[in-house]
Amino acid sequence: MEYRQLGRSGLKVSALTLGTMTFGGKARFSYVGNTDQSGATRMVDIALDAGVNLLDTSDIYSSGTAEEILGEAIRGKRGNVLLATKARFPMGPGPNDAGLSRHHLMRACDASLKRLGVDHIDLYQVHEWDGLTPVEETMAALDALIASGKVRYVGVSNFTGWQLMKALGAADRAGSARFISQQIHYTLESREAEYELVPISLDQGLGILVWSPLAGGLLSGKYRRGQAGPEDGRDFAGWPEPPIRDEVRLYDIIEVIVEISEEHNVSAAEIALAWLLHRPAVASVVIGANTEEQLRTNLKAVDLRLTDGDMERLNAVSKLPLLYPYWHQAMTASDRLGALDLVLLAQYLPKANAF
């Protein structure tokens, strides 16, 4: 296993993280998976044996059941793992049972600690933006949780670029704890994070954790153009993430992934995961699985080294159209682009102007 520093913190995390959204299978999360306690414990043991040291969950996964299952699965193993969980989504019917207010975050953290059966959370992440709570209140609450010893580090998930920078600015003005990571959706099919979130991570020292790196299984090789997908797939079951806006482009990407996987004699999933591990600022890729076979296959991705030619083919087929002002900068500012600008724009410039 490879270990990478998480942002500007001193924390080292495994390049692959075990995700637990499949644990429990309650209500709508049954679309994703329904791994029971014995299955989850086995998954955790396989991941730990492979060198994974970060386990990621959320209070909303199966309404807290995933945290309970994970807590039981790590009983007696706490010293070998880093625990990450999240808060923001509704955990009850009351008006204050959701959001990023001090009130909700304090209560949510205590509830997660109880379900997990631990005395601290290594990485506590705000799971989504809350436009009703002042960001200063949120950052102060997270700082208080660190001061209390209940939380070691804090991270963020699913913020836009301006929301993320506003939160970091609030922390800097107050001299309080900053986010060390952001957990984002980022795949060969969905590269929108390269517009703002990846450059911000490099500039501000945030480690990227990637959720749903196989686009809900779409990049696993099970879905092919003109063929019916598996009946146990998320899209068949009605899970809406991620949205697919260009099916032709999706299958073009899948075809290149499969071609390269055959050349390397590995699975398509390993290629899609390895591409992420070759991208800037990515600290760890969160993998989940419904079966032991899927988990063992995905774990192999950390050892796969893609060639420059592989990366060029994958980047070319998955390249997004430039939004404004990026297309204008590519056309008129290529003489004074910095390293962070080139994270996105290098692939759109003539080779002579790219660096």
CSV table of C-alpha atoms in Angstrom, one decimal:
chain,number,residue,atom,x,y,z
A,1,MET,CA,0.0,0.0,0.0
A,2,GLU,CA,1.1,3.5,-0.7
A,3,TYR,CA,0.6,6.3,1.9
A,4,ARG,CA,0.2,9.9,1.0
A,5,GLN,CA,0.2,13.0,3.2
A,6,LEU,CA,-3.3,14.5,3.6
A,7,GLY,CA,-3.1,18.1,2.5
A,8,ARG,CA,-0.7,20.2,4.6
A,9,SER,CA,-1.4,18.1,7.7
A,10,GLY,CA,1.1,15.6,9.1
A,11,LEU,CA,-1.4,12.8,8.6
A,12,LYS,CA,-0.6,10.0,6.2
A,13,VAL,CA,-3.4,8.1,4.7
A,14,SER,CA,-3.5,5.1,2.4
A,15,ALA,CA,-3.9,5.8,-1.3
A,16,LEU,CA,-7.1,3.8,-1.1
A,17,THR,CA,-9.8,4.3,1.5
A,18,LEU,CA,-12.6,1.9,2.4
A,19,GLY,CA,-16.0,3.5,2.0
A,20,THR,CA,-19.0,2.2,3.9
A,21,MET,CA,-22.1,3.4,2.1
A,22,THR,CA,-23.0,-0.2,1.3
A,23,PHE,CA,-23.1,-1.1,5.0
A,24,GLY,CA,-26.7,-1.5,6.4
A,25,GLY,CA,-28.8,-1.1,3.3
A,26,LYS,CA,-31.6,0.8,4.9
A,27,ALA,CA,-34.2,2.8,3.0
A,28,ARG,CA,-32.8,4.3,-0.2
A,29,PHE,CA,-29.3,3.1,0.6
A,30,SER,CA,-30.5,-0.4,-0.3
A,31,TYR,CA,-30.0,0.8,-3.9
A,32,VAL,CA,-26.2,1.0,-3.2
A,33,GLY,CA,-25.8,-2.2,-1.2
A,34,ASN,CA,-26.9,-4.0,1.9
A,35,THR,CA,-23.8,-5.5,3.5
A,36,ASP,CA,-24.6,-6.9,6.9
A,37,GLN,CA,-22.4,-7.0,10.0
A,38,SER,CA,-20.5,-10.2,9.2
A,39,GLY,CA,-19.9,-9.1,5.6
A,40,ALA,CA,-18.8,-5.6,6.7
A,41,THR,CA,-16.3,-7.0,9.2
A,42,ARG,CA,-14.9,-9.2,6.6
A,43,MET,CA,-14.5,-6.2,4.2
A,44,VAL,CA,-12.8,-4.2,6.9
A,45,ASP,CA,-10.4,-7.1,7.6
A,46,ILE,CA,-9.5,-7.5,3.9
A,47,ALA,CA,-8.9,-3.7,3.6
A,48,LEU,CA,-6.7,-3.6,6.7
A,49,ASP,CA,-4.7,-6.6,5.6
A,50,ALA,CA,-4.1,-4.8,2.3
A,51,GLY,CA,-2.7,-1.8,4.2
A,52,VAL,CA,-5.7,0.5,4.1
A,53,ASN,CA,-5.6,2.7,7.1
A,54,LEU,CA,-8.6,5.1,6.4
A,55,LEU,CA,-12.2,4.1,6.8
A,56,ASP,CA,-14.9,6.5,5.6
A,57,THR,CA,-18.5,6.7,6.7
A,58,SER,CA,-21.3,9.2,7.4
A,59,ASP,CA,-24.1,9.6,9.9
A,60,ILE,CA,-26.6,9.7,7.0
A,61,TYR,CA,-25.6,6.3,5.6
A,62,SER,CA,-28.6,4.0,6.4
A,63,SER,CA,-29.6,6.5,9.1
A,64,GLY,CA,-26.6,5.8,11.3
A,65,THR,CA,-26.6,2.0,10.8
A,66,ALA,CA,-23.4,2.1,8.7
A,67,GLU,CA,-21.6,3.9,11.6
A,68,GLU,CA,-22.8,1.2,14.1
A,69,ILE,CA,-21.7,-1.6,11.8
A,70,LEU,CA,-18.3,0.0,11.2
A,71,GLY,CA,-17.8,0.6,14.9
A,72,GLU,CA,-18.4,-3.1,15.6
A,73,ALA,CA,-16.2,-4.1,12.7
A,74,ILE,CA,-13.2,-2.2,14.1
A,75,ARG,CA,-13.7,-3.4,17.7
A,76,GLY,CA,-10.2,-4.3,19.0
A,77,LYS,CA,-8.6,-2.7,15.9
A,78,ARG,CA,-9.0,1.0,16.6
A,79,GLY,CA,-5.2,1.6,16.9
A,80,ASN,CA,-4.7,0.5,13.3
A,81,VAL,CA,-7.3,2.7,11.6
A,82,LEU,CA,-8.2,6.3,11.0
A,83,LEU,CA,-11.9,7.0,11.1
A,84,ALA,CA,-13.6,9.6,8.9
A,85,THR,CA,-17.3,10.4,9.2
A,86,LYS,CA,-19.5,13.3,8.1
A,87,ALA,CA,-22.5,15.4,9.2
A,88,ARG,CA,-25.0,17.8,7.6
A,89,PHE,CA,-28.0,15.8,6.3
A,90,PRO,CA,-31.2,15.3,8.3
A,91,MET,CA,-30.9,12.9,11.2
A,92,GLY,CA,-34.4,13.5,12.6
A,93,PRO,CA,-37.6,15.4,11.9
A,94,GLY,CA,-36.8,18.5,13.9
A,95,PRO,CA,-35.9,21.9,12.4
A,96,ASN,CA,-32.4,21.7,13.9
A,97,ASP,CA,-31.7,18.1,13.0
A,98,ALA,CA,-29.8,19.0,9.9
A,99,GLY,CA,-27.3,21.6,8.7
A,100,LEU,CA,-24.0,23.0,9.8
A,101,SER,CA,-25.1,25.0,12.8
A,102,ARG,CA,-23.1,24.8,16.0
A,103,HIS,CA,-26.1,23.2,17.6
A,104,HIS,CA,-26.4,20.4,15.0
A,105,LEU,CA,-22.7,19.7,14.6
A,106,MET,CA,-22.1,19.3,18.3
A,107,ARG,CA,-25.0,16.9,18.6
A,108,ALA,CA,-24.2,15.1,15.4
A,109,CYS,CA,-20.6,14.5,16.5
A,110,ASP,CA,-21.6,13.1,19.9
A,111,ALA,CA,-24.1,10.8,18.2
A,112,SER,CA,-21.5,9.6,15.7
A,113,LEU,CA,-19.0,8.9,18.5
A,114,LYS,CA,-21.6,6.8,20.3
A,115,ARG,CA,-22.6,4.8,17.2
A,116,LEU,CA,-18.9,4.2,16.3
A,117,GLY,CA,-18.1,3.3,19.9
A,118,VAL,CA,-14.9,5.5,20.0
A,119,ASP,CA,-13.7,8.5,21.9
A,120,HIS,CA,-12.6,10.6,18.9
A,121,ILE,CA,-13.0,10.9,15.1
A,122,ASP,CA,-9.8,11.3,13.1
A,123,LEU,CA,-11.4,13.3,10.2
A,124,TYR,CA,-14.7,15.0,10.7
A,125,GLN,CA,-16.2,16.3,7.4
A,126,VAL,CA,-19.0,18.6,6.7
A,127,HIS,CA,-21.0,16.7,4.1
A,128,GLU,CA,-22.6,19.4,2.1
A,129,TRP,CA,-23.0,23.2,2.0
A,130,ASP,CA,-25.5,24.9,4.3
A,131,GLY,CA,-26.5,28.3,2.9
A,132,LEU,CA,-28.5,29.2,6.0
A,133,THR,CA,-25.8,29.0,8.6
A,134,PRO,CA,-23.0,31.6,8.6
A,135,VAL,CA,-19.8,29.9,7.6
A,136,GLU,CA,-18.0,31.6,10.5
A,137,GLU,CA,-20.4,29.7,12.9
A,138,THR,CA,-19.6,26.4,11.2
A,139,MET,CA,-15.8,26.8,11.3
A,140,ALA,CA,-15.9,27.9,14.9
A,141,ALA,CA,-18.0,24.8,15.9
A,142,LEU,CA,-15.5,22.6,14.1
A,143,ASP,CA,-12.6,24.3,15.9
A,144,ALA,CA,-14.4,23.7,19.2
A,145,LEU,CA,-14.7,20.0,18.4
A,146,ILE,CA,-11.0,19.8,17.8
A,147,ALA,CA,-10.3,21.7,21.1
A,148,SER,CA,-12.5,19.3,23.0
A,149,GLY,CA,-10.5,16.3,21.7
A,150,LYS,CA,-13.5,14.7,20.0
A,151,VAL,CA,-12.1,15.4,16.6
A,152,ARG,CA,-8.5,15.4,15.3
A,153,TYR,CA,-8.9,17.0,11.9
A,154,VAL,CA,-11.7,18.6,9.8
A,155,GLY,CA,-12.6,18.3,6.1
A,156,VAL,CA,-15.2,19.3,3.7
A,157,SER,CA,-17.3,17.6,1.0
A,158,ASN,CA,-19.4,18.9,-2.0
A,159,PHE,CA,-18.7,22.6,-1.7
A,160,THR,CA,-18.3,24.9,-4.7
A,161,GLY,CA,-15.0,26.8,-5.2
A,162,TRP,CA,-16.3,30.1,-3.7
A,163,GLN,CA,-18.0,28.3,-0.8
A,164,LEU,CA,-14.7,26.5,0.0
A,165,MET,CA,-12.7,29.6,-0.2
A,166,LYS,CA,-15.2,31.5,2.0
A,167,ALA,CA,-14.9,28.8,4.7
A,168,LEU,CA,-11.1,28.8,4.6
A,169,GLY,CA,-11.1,32.6,4.7
A,170,ALA,CA,-13.3,32.5,7.8
A,171,ALA,CA,-11.0,30.1,9.5
A,172,ASP,CA,-7.9,32.1,8.7
A,173,ARG,CA,-9.5,35.4,10.0
A,174,ALA,CA,-10.4,33.7,13.2
A,175,GLY,CA,-7.2,31.8,13.5
A,176,SER,CA,-9.2,28.5,13.8
A,177,ALA,CA,-8.7,25.1,12.4
A,178,ARG,CA,-8.7,24.8,8.6
A,179,PHE,CA,-10.0,22.0,6.4
A,180,ILE,CA,-7.2,19.6,5.5
A,181,SER,CA,-9.1,17.7,2.9
A,182,GLN,CA,-12.1,17.9,0.6
A,183,GLN,CA,-14.0,14.8,-0.5
A,184,ILE,CA,-15.3,15.3,-4.0
A,185,HIS,CA,-16.8,13.4,-6.9
A,186,TYR,CA,-14.1,13.1,-9.5
A,187,THR,CA,-13.9,10.5,-12.3
A,188,LEU,CA,-13.0,10.1,-15.9
A,189,GLU,CA,-16.6,10.7,-16.7
A,190,SER,CA,-17.0,13.6,-14.3
A,191,ARG,CA,-14.0,16.0,-14.4
A,192,GLU,CA,-15.7,19.2,-13.4
A,193,ALA,CA,-13.6,19.4,-10.3
A,194,GLU,CA,-10.7,20.4,-12.5
A,195,TYR,CA,-12.3,23.8,-13.2
A,196,GLU,CA,-11.9,25.1,-9.6
A,197,LEU,CA,-11.7,22.4,-6.9
A,198,VAL,CA,-8.5,20.7,-7.9
A,199,PRO,CA,-6.6,24.0,-8.3
A,200,ILE,CA,-7.9,25.2,-5.0
A,201,SER,CA,-6.7,22.0,-3.4
A,202,LEU,CA,-3.2,22.5,-4.7
A,203,ASP,CA,-3.2,26.2,-3.8
A,204,GLN,CA,-4.7,25.9,-0.3
A,205,GLY,CA,-3.0,22.6,0.7
A,206,LEU,CA,-6.1,20.3,0.8
A,207,GLY,CA,-5.8,16.6,0.1
A,208,ILE,CA,-8.5,15.3,-2.2
A,209,LEU,CA,-10.5,12.2,-1.2
A,210,VAL,CA,-12.6,10.9,-4.1
A,211,TRP,CA,-16.1,9.5,-3.6
A,212,SER,CA,-17.8,7.1,-6.1
A,213,PRO,CA,-14.6,6.9,-8.2
A,214,LEU,CA,-16.2,4.4,-10.6
A,215,ALA,CA,-19.3,6.6,-11.1
A,216,GLY,CA,-21.6,4.3,-9.3
A,217,GLY,CA,-20.1,1.3,-11.2
A,218,LEU,CA,-20.5,2.8,-14.7
A,219,LEU,CA,-16.7,2.7,-15.2
A,220,SER,CA,-16.3,-0.8,-13.9
A,221,GLY,CA,-16.5,-2.4,-17.4
A,222,LYS,CA,-19.9,-3.9,-16.7
A,223,TYR,CA,-21.7,-1.3,-18.8
A,224,ARG,CA,-21.0,-1.3,-22.6
A,225,ARG,CA,-22.5,0.5,-25.5
A,226,GLY,CA,-25.6,-1.3,-26.9
A,227,GLN,CA,-25.7,-3.8,-24.1
A,228,ALA,CA,-28.0,-4.1,-21.1
A,229,GLY,CA,-26.3,-3.3,-17.8
A,230,PRO,CA,-26.3,-5.6,-14.8
A,231,GLU,CA,-29.7,-5.9,-13.0
A,232,ASP,CA,-28.0,-5.3,-9.7
A,233,GLY,CA,-26.4,-2.1,-10.9
A,234,ARG,CA,-27.3,1.2,-9.2
A,235,ASP,CA,-28.8,2.8,-12.2
A,236,PHE,CA,-31.1,-0.2,-12.6
A,237,ALA,CA,-32.2,0.1,-9.0
A,238,GLY,CA,-32.9,3.8,-9.3
A,239,TRP,CA,-29.8,5.4,-7.6
A,240,PRO,CA,-29.5,8.8,-9.3
A,241,GLU,CA,-25.8,9.5,-8.7
A,242,PRO,CA,-23.9,10.5,-10.8
A,243,PRO,CA,-26.1,12.2,-13.4
A,244,ILE,CA,-25.1,11.2,-16.9
A,245,ARG,CA,-25.7,14.1,-19.4
A,246,ASP,CA,-23.9,12.7,-22.4
A,247,GLU,CA,-24.3,8.9,-22.9
A,248,VAL,CA,-22.3,8.9,-26.1
A,249,ARG,CA,-19.3,10.4,-24.3
A,250,LEU,CA,-19.7,8.0,-21.4
A,251,TYR,CA,-19.4,5.0,-23.7
A,252,ASP,CA,-16.5,6.5,-25.6
A,253,ILE,CA,-14.7,6.8,-22.3
A,254,ILE,CA,-15.6,3.2,-21.3
A,255,GLU,CA,-14.3,1.9,-24.6
A,256,VAL,CA,-10.9,3.5,-24.0
A,257,ILE,CA,-10.8,2.2,-20.4
A,258,VAL,CA,-11.5,-1.3,-21.6
A,259,GLU,CA,-8.9,-1.1,-24.3
A,260,ILE,CA,-6.2,-0.1,-21.9
A,261,SER,CA,-7.3,-2.6,-19.3
A,262,GLU,CA,-6.9,-5.4,-21.9
A,263,GLU,CA,-3.5,-4.1,-22.8
A,264,HIS,CA,-2.4,-4.2,-19.1
A,265,ASN,CA,-4.4,-7.5,-18.5
A,266,VAL,CA,-6.3,-5.9,-15.6
A,267,SER,CA,-9.9,-5.0,-14.9
A,268,ALA,CA,-11.5,-1.8,-16.3
A,269,ALA,CA,-12.1,-0.7,-12.7
A,270,GLU,CA,-8.4,-0.8,-11.9
A,271,ILE,CA,-7.7,1.5,-14.9
A,272,ALA,CA,-10.3,4.0,-13.8
A,273,LEU,CA,-9.1,4.0,-10.2
A,274,ALA,CA,-5.4,4.2,-11.3
A,275,TRP,CA,-6.1,7.3,-13.4
A,276,LEU,CA,-7.4,9.1,-10.3
A,277,LEU,CA,-4.3,8.1,-8.4
A,278,HIS,CA,-2.2,9.7,-11.1
A,279,ARG,CA,-4.1,13.0,-10.8
A,280,PRO,CA,-2.8,16.1,-8.9
A,281,ALA,CA,-3.7,16.6,-5.3
A,282,VAL,CA,-5.5,13.2,-5.0
A,283,ALA,CA,-4.5,11.8,-1.6
A,284,SER,CA,-6.9,8.8,-1.5
A,285,VAL,CA,-9.6,7.2,-3.5
A,286,VAL,CA,-12.6,5.9,-1.6
A,287,ILE,CA,-13.6,2.5,-2.8
A,288,GLY,CA,-16.6,0.5,-1.8
A,289,ALA,CA,-17.8,-3.0,-2.8
A,290,ASN,CA,-20.7,-5.3,-2.5
A,291,THR,CA,-18.6,-8.4,-2.7
A,292,GLU,CA,-15.2,-9.5,-1.5
A,293,GLU,CA,-14.1,-10.1,-5.1
A,294,GLN,CA,-14.9,-6.5,-6.1
A,295,LEU,CA,-13.0,-5.2,-3.1
A,296,ARG,CA,-9.9,-7.3,-3.8
A,297,THR,CA,-10.0,-6.2,-7.5
A,298,ASN,CA,-10.3,-2.6,-6.6
A,299,LEU,CA,-7.4,-2.8,-4.1
A,300,LYS,CA,-5.1,-3.9,-6.9
A,301,ALA,CA,-5.3,-0.4,-8.5
A,302,VAL,CA,-2.8,1.0,-6.1
A,303,ASP,CA,0.0,-1.1,-7.7
A,304,LEU,CA,-0.9,-0.2,-11.3
A,305,ARG,CA,1.3,2.3,-13.1
A,306,LEU,CA,-0.2,3.9,-16.2
A,307,THR,CA,2.1,5.0,-19.0
A,308,ASP,CA,2.2,8.6,-20.3
A,309,GLY,CA,0.5,7.2,-23.4
A,310,ASP,CA,-2.3,5.6,-21.3
A,311,MET,CA,-2.9,8.9,-19.5
A,312,GLU,CA,-3.0,10.9,-22.8
A,313,ARG,CA,-5.6,8.6,-24.3
A,314,LEU,CA,-7.7,8.7,-21.1
A,315,ASN,CA,-7.4,12.4,-20.8
A,316,ALA,CA,-8.3,13.0,-24.5
A,317,VAL,CA,-11.4,11.0,-24.5
A,318,SER,CA,-12.7,12.4,-21.2
A,319,LYS,CA,-11.8,16.1,-21.8
A,320,LEU,CA,-14.6,18.5,-20.9
A,321,PRO,CA,-15.6,21.6,-22.9
A,322,LEU,CA,-14.1,24.8,-21.5
A,323,LEU,CA,-16.5,27.0,-19.7
A,324,TYR,CA,-16.1,30.8,-19.5
A,325,PRO,CA,-13.7,32.3,-18.5
A,326,TYR,CA,-11.4,29.3,-19.1
A,327,TRP,CA,-11.8,29.3,-22.8
A,328,HIS,CA,-11.0,33.0,-22.9
A,329,GLN,CA,-7.9,32.5,-20.8
A,330,ALA,CA,-6.7,29.6,-23.0
A,331,MET,CA,-7.1,31.8,-26.0
A,332,THR,CA,-5.6,35.0,-24.7
A,333,ALA,CA,-3.6,34.4,-21.5
A,334,SER,CA,-1.4,31.4,-22.4
A,335,ASP,CA,1.8,33.6,-22.2
A,336,ARG,CA,1.2,34.1,-18.4
A,337,LEU,CA,-0.4,31.0,-17.0
A,338,GLY,CA,0.8,29.5,-13.8
A,339,ALA,CA,1.1,25.9,-12.6
A,340,LEU,CA,-2.3,26.0,-11.1
A,341,ASP,CA,-3.9,27.3,-14.2
A,342,LEU,CA,-2.3,24.6,-16.2
A,343,VAL,CA,-3.9,21.8,-14.1
A,344,LEU,CA,-6.9,22.5,-16.3
A,345,LEU,CA,-5.7,24.4,-19.3
A,346,ALA,CA,-2.6,22.6,-20.3
A,347,GLN,CA,-4.6,19.9,-22.2
A,348,TYR,CA,-6.3,22.6,-24.3
A,349,LEU,CA,-3.2,24.5,-25.4
A,350,PRO,CA,-1.0,23.8,-28.3
A,351,LYS,CA,1.9,21.7,-27.1
A,352,ALA,CA,4.3,24.6,-27.7
A,353,ASN,CA,2.4,26.8,-25.3
A,354,ALA,CA,1.3,24.3,-22.7
A,355,PHE,CA,4.3,24.7,-20.4
